[in-house]
CSV table of C-alpha atoms in Angstrom, one decimal:
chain,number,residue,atom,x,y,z
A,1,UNK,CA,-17.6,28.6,17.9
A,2,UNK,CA,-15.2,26.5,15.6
A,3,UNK,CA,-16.5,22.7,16.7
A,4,UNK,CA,-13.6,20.2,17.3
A,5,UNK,CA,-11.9,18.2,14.4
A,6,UNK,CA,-14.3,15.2,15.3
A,7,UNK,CA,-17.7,16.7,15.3
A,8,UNK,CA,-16.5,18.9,12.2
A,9,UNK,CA,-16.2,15.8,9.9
A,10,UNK,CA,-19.8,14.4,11.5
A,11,UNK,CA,-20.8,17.5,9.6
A,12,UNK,CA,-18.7,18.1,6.5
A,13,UNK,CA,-20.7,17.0,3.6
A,14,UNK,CA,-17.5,17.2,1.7
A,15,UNK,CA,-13.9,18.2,1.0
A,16,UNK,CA,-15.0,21.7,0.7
A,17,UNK,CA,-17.5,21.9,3.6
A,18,UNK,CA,-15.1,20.2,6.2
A,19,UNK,CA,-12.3,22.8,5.7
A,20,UNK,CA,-14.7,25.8,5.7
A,21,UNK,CA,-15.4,24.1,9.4
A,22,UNK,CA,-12.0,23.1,10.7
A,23,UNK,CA,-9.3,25.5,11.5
A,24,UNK,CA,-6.5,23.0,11.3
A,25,UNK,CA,-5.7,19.9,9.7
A,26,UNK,CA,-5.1,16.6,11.6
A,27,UNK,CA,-1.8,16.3,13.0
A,28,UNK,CA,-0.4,12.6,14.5
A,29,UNK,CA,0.3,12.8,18.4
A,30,UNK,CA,3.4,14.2,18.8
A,31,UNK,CA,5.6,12.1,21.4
A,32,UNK,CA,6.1,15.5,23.3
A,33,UNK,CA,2.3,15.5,24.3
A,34,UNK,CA,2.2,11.2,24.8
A,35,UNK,CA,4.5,8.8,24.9
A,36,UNK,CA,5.2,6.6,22.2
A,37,UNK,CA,4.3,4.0,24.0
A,38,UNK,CA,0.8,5.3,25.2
A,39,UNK,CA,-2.0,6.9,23.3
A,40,UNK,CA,-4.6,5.0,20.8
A,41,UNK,CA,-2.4,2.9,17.8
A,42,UNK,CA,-3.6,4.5,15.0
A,43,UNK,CA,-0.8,5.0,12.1
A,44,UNK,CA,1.4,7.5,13.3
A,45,UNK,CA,-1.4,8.5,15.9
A,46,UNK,CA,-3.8,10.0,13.5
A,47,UNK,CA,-7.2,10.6,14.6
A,48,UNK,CA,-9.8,7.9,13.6
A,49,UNK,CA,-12.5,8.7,11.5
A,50,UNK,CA,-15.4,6.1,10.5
A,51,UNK,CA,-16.0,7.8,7.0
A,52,UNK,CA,-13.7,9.2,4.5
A,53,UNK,CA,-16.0,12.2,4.0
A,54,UNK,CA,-13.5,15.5,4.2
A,55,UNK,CA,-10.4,13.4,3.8
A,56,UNK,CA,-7.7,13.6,1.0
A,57,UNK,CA,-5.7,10.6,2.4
A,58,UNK,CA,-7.5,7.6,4.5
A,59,UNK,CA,-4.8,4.8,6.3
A,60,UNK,CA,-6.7,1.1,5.9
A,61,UNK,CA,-6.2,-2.1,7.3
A,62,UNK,CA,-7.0,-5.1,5.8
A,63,UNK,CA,-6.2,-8.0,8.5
A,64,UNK,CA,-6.4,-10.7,6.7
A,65,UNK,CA,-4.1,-13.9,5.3
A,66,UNK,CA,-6.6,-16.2,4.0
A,67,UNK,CA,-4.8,-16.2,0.7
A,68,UNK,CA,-0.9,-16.7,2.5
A,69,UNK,CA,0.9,-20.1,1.0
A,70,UNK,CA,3.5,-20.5,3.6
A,71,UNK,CA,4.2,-18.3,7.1
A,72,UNK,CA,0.5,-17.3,8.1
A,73,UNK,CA,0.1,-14.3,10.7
A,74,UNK,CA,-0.1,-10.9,8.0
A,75,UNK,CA,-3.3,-11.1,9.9
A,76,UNK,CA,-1.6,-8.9,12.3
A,77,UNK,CA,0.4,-6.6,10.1
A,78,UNK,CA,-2.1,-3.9,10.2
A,79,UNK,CA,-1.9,-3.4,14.3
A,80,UNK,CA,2.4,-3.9,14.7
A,81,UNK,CA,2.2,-1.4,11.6
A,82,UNK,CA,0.3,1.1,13.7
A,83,UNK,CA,1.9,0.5,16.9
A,84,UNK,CA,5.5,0.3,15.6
A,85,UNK,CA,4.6,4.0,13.4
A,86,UNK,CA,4.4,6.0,16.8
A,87,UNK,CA,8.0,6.3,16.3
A,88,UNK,CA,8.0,8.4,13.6
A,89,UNK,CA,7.5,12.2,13.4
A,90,UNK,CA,5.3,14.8,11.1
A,91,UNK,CA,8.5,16.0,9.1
A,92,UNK,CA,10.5,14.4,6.5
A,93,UNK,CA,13.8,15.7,7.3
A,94,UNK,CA,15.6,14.7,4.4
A,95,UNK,CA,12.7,15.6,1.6
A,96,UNK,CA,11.3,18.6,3.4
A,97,UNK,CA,7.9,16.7,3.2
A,98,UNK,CA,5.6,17.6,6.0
A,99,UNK,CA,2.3,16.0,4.5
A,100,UNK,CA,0.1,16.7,7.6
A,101,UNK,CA,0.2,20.8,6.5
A,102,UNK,CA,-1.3,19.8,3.0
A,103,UNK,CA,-3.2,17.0,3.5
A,104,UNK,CA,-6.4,16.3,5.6
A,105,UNK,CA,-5.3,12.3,6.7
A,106,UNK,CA,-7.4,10.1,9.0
A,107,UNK,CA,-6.7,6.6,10.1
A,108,UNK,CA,-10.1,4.6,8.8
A,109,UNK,CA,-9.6,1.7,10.7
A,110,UNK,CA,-9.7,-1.8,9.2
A,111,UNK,CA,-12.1,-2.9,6.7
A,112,UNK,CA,-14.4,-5.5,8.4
A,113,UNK,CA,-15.0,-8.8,5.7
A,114,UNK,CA,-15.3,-12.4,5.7
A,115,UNK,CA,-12.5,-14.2,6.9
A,116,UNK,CA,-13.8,-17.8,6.5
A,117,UNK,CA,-14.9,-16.9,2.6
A,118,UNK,CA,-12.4,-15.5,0.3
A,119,UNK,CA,-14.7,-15.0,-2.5
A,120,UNK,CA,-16.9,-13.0,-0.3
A,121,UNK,CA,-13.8,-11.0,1.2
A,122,UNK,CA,-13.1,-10.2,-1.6
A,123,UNK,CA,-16.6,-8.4,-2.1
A,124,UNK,CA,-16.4,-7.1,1.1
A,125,UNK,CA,-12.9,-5.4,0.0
A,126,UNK,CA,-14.0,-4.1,-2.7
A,127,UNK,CA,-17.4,-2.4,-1.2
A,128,UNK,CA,-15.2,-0.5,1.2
A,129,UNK,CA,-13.0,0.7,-1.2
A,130,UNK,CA,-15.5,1.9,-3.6
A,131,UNK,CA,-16.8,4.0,-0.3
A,132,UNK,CA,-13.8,5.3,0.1
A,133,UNK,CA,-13.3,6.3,-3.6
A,134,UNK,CA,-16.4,8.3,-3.6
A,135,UNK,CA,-15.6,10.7,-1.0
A,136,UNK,CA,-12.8,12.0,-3.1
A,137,UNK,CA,-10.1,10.2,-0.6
A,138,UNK,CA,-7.0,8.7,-1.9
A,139,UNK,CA,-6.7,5.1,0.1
A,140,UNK,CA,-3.5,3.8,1.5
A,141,UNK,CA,-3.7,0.4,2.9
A,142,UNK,CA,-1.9,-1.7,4.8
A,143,UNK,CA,-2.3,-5.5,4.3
A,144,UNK,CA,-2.7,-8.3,5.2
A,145,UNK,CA,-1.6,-11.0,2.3
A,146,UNK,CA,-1.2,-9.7,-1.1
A,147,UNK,CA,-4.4,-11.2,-1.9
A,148,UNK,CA,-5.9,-7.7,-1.5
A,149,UNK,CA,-4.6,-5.9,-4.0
A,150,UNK,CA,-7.2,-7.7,-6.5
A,151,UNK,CA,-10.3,-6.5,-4.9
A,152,UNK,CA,-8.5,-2.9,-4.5
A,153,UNK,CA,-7.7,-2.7,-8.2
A,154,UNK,CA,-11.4,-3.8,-9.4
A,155,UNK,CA,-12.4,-0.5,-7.2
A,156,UNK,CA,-10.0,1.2,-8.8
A,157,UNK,CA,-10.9,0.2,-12.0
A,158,UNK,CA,-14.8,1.2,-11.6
A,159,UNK,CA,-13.4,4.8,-10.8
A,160,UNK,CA,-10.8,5.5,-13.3
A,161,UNK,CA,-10.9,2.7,-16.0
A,162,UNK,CA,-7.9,0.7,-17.0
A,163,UNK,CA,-4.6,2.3,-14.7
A,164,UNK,CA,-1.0,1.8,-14.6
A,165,UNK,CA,0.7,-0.4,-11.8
A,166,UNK,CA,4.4,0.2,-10.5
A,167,UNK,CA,4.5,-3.0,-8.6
A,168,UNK,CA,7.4,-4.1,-5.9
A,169,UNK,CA,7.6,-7.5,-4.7
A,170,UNK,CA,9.8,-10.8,-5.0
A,171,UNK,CA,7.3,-12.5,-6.8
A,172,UNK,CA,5.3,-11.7,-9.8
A,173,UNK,CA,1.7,-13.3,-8.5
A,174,UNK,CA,0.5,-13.9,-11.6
A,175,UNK,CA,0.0,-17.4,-11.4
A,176,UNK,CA,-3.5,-18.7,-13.2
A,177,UNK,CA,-3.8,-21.2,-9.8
A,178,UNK,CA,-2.9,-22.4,-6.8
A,179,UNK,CA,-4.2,-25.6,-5.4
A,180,UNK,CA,-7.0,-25.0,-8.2
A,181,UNK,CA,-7.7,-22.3,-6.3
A,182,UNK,CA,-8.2,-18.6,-8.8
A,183,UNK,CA,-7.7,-16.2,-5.7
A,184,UNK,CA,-4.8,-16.5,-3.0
A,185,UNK,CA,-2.0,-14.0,-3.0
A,186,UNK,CA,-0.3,-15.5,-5.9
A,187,UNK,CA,-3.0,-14.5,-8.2
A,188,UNK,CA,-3.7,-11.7,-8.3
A,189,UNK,CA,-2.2,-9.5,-11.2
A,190,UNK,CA,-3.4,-12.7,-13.1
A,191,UNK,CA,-7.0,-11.6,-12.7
A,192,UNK,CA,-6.5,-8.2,-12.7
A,193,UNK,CA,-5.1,-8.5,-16.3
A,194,UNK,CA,-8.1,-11.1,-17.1
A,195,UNK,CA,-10.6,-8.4,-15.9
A,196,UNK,CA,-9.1,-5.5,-17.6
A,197,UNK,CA,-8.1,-3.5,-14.4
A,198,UNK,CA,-4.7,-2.7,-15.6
A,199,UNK,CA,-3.6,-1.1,-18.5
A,200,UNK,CA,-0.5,-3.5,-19.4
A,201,UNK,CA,1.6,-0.9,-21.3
A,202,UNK,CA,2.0,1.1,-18.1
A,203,UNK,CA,3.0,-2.1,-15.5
A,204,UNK,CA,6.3,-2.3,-13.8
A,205,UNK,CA,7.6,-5.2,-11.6
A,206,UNK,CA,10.3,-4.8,-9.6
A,207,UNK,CA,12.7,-6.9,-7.6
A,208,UNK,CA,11.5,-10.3,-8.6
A,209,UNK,CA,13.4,-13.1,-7.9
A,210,UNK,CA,13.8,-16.7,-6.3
A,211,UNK,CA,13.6,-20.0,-6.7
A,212,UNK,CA,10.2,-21.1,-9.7
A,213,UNK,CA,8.5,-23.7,-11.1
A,214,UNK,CA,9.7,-22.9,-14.3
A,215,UNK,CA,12.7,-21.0,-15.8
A,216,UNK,CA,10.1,-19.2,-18.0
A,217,UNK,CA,8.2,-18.1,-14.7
A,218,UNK,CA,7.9,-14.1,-16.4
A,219,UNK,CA,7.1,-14.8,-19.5
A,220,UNK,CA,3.4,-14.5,-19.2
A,221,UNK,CA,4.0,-10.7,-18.1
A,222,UNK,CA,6.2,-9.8,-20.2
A,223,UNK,CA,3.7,-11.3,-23.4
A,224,UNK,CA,1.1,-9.1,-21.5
A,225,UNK,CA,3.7,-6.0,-22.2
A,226,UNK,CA,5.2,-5.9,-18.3
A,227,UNK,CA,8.3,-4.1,-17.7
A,228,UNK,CA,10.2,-7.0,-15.4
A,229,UNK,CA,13.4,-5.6,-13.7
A,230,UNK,CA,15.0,-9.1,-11.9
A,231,UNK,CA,16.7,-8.1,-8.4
A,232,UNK,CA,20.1,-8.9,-10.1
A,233,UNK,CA,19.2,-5.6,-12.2
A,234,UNK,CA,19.2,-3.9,-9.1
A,235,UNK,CA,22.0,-5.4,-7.0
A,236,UNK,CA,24.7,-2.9,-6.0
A,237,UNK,CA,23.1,0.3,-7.5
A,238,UNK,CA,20.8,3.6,-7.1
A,239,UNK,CA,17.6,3.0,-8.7
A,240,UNK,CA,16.9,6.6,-9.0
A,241,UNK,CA,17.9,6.1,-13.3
A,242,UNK,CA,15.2,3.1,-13.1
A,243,UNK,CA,12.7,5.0,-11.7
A,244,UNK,CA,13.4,7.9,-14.3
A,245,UNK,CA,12.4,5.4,-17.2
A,246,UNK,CA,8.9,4.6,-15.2
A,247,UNK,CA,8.1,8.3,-15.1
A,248,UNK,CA,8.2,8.1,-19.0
A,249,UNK,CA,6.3,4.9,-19.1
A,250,UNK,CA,3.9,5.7,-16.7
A,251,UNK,CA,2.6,9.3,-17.9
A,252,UNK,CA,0.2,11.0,-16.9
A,253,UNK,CA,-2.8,8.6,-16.4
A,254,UNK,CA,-3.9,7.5,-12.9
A,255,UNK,CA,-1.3,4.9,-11.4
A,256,UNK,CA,-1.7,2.7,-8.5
A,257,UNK,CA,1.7,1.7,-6.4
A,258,UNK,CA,1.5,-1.6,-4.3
A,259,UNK,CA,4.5,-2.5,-2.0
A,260,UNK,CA,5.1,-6.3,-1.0
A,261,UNK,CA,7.5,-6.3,2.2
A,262,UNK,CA,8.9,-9.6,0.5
A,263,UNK,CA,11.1,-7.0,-2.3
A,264,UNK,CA,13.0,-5.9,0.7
A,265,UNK,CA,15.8,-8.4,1.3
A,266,UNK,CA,15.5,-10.4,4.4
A,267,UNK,CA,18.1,-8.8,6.4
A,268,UNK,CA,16.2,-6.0,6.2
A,269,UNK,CA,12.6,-7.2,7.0
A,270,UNK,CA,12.5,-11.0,7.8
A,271,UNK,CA,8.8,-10.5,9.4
A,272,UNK,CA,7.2,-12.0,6.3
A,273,UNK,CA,4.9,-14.7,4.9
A,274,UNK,CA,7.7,-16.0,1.7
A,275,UNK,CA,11.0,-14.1,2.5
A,276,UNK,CA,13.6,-14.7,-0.8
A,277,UNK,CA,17.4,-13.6,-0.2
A,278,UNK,CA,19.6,-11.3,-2.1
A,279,UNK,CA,16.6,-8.5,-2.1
A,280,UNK,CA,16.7,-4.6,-2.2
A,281,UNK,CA,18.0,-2.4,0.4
A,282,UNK,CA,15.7,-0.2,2.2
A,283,UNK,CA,17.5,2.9,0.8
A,284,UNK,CA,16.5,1.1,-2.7
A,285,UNK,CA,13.1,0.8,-1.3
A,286,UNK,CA,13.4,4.9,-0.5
A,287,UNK,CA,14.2,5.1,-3.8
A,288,UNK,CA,11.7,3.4,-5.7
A,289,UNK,CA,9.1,5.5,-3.8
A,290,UNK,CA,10.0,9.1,-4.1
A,291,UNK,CA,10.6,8.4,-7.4
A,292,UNK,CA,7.1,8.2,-7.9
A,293,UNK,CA,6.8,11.9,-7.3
A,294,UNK,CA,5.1,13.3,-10.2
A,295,UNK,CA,2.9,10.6,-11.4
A,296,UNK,CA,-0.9,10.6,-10.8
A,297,UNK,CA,-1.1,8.4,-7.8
A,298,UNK,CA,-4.4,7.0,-6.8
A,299,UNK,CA,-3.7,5.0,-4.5
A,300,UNK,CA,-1.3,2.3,-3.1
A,301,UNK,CA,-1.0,-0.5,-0.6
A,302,UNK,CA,2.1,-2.1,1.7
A,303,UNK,CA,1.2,-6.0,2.3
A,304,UNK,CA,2.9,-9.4,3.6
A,305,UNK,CA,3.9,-7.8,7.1
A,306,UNK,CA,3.7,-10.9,9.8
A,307,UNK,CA,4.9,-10.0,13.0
A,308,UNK,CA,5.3,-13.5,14.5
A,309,UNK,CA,8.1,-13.5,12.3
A,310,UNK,CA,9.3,-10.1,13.2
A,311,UNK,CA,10.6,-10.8,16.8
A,312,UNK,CA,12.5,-7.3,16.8
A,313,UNK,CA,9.6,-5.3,15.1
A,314,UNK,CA,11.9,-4.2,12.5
A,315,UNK,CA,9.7,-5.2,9.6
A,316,UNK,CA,6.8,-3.0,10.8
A,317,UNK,CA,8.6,-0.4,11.6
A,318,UNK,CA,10.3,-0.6,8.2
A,319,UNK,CA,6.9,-1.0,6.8
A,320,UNK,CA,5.6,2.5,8.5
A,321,UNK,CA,8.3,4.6,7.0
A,322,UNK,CA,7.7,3.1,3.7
A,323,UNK,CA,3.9,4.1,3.8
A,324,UNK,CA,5.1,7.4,5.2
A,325,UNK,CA,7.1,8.3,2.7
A,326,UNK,CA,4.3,7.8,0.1
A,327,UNK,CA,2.2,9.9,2.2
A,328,UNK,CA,5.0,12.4,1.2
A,329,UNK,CA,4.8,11.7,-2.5
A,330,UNK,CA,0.8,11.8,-2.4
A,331,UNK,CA,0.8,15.5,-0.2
A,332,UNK,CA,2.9,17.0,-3.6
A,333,UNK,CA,-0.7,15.9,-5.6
A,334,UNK,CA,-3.2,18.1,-3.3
């Protein structure tokens, strides 16, 4: 007797092992069998799994905005992510995608760390991760402050040495400080270049832009060797020729992706921490992430969702079709 999906990974020793015992992979809950409104939130409805042992994809939340500087509440990004992702279907009718047939994906749940320590969450962040990593499972997370993509990189890092960064935001966080303080979402590509995580060569940002502290407020990534494209380089245009020239720079060594909802203009997603005007569309958005098809992802994250500032749920649900669609890129890997 085949044993159901659960009790097959409680036995799978690994990748191999848990497809020998399943006869299908995990499919989200179609809205045909529940009710988008009903049904456990999981992203997109996925079963939950406590281990990443026979996955190729794992969905984790990191609830936390310890490290926010203005609006608090990514806290809650993970959950509105989840609840507002019931909407969406198994299919990608415009790509063709249908990452559930290739890939064996499992909502992990959130990572459980210190919320009244940020040195210690970020410990906590990185332990996880590592777990995650060495079951073979490619993690997508969904934050939470920005913050976490510094303990998310140092895993990273212990797995595949140095990697490239395509990197999406408003802001550059690379300041050395804030308030004196080393880690806060403002920071964190500053450590990650300090600690050797990134190889600088292969690390884009896109979409900066706003008001600074200084007019040379990117010179410090550019003198690490940072590709900076402003928002004004993007401003009325497809992005698909941009993302061309990041193929080239990026290669073929691992690559890790991390979203900031904050790049999107706030028209488009106003549910964040530090919103800046005159952003990218969503269908620029689209653009930057299936043009990461054919790199060697390893990974990405979505951050700076906070619902108490997303009245309509837009921003969440704008968020879920972003993560999504890298689902879609990742399934073309396996």
């Amino acid at each position: 007797m085949i044993p159901v999906i659960g009790t097959c990974f409680r036995r799978a020793l690994n990748k191999v092992n848990a497809r020998k015992y399943c006869t299908k992979l995990n499919q989200p809950l179609s809205a045909n069998e529940m009710p988008r409104p009903g049904g456990i939130p999981t992203f997109m409805r996925l079963p939950h799994q406590n281990t990443a042992e026979g996955l190729d994809v794992g969905i984790i939340g990191i609830p936390m905005d310890i490290g926010t500087s203005n609006r608090p509440g990514t806290r809650f990004g993970p959950r509105q992510i989840r609840t507002e992702s019931s909407l969406l279907r198994a299919c990608n009718a415009t790509t063709g995608d249908q990452p559930f047939s290739k890939l064996q994906i499992a909502d992990l749940g959130d990572i459980p760390f210190t919320m009244y320590d940020i040195k210690q969450a970020m410990k906590d962040i990185k332990a996880f991760t590592s777990k995650v990593l060495a079951q073979n499972c490619t993690p997508v997370t969904m934050g939470g402050d920005h913050t976490i993509t510094y303990p998310l990189l140092q895993a990273m890092k212990e797995k595949y040495g140095p990697i490239g960064l395509v990197h999406v935001d408003a802001h550059a966080d690379c300041s050395d400080t804030m308030m004196d303080c080393k880690i806060a979402h403002g920071t964190p590509f500053r450590r990650a270049v300090e600690e050797g995580l990134l190889d600088c060569s292969r690390v884009v940002q896109i979409g900066l832009r706003g008001t600074t502290y200084a007019t040379n407020e990117y010179q410090w990534g550019k003198d690490q060797g940072f590709r900076i494209v402003l928002a004004e380089e993007c401003w009325h245009g497809t992005l698909v020729p941009l993302m061309d020239d990041v193929r080239k720079q990026m290669g073929t060594s691992p690559v890790y992706v991390s979203l900031d909802i904050d790049a999107l203009d706030p028209s488009f997603a106003p549910g964040t921490g530090t919103p800046e005007i005159a952003g990218l569309t969503t269908i620029q958005m689209l653009e930057i992430i299936r043009g990461l098809k054919g790199l060697n992802l390893i990974g990405g994250d979505l951050v700076e969702v906070s619902p108490p500032y997303d009245t309509t749920g837009n921003t969440a649900l704008t968020a879920a079709n972003m993560l999504f669609e890298l689902i879609c890129i990742l399934s073309h890997q396996k």
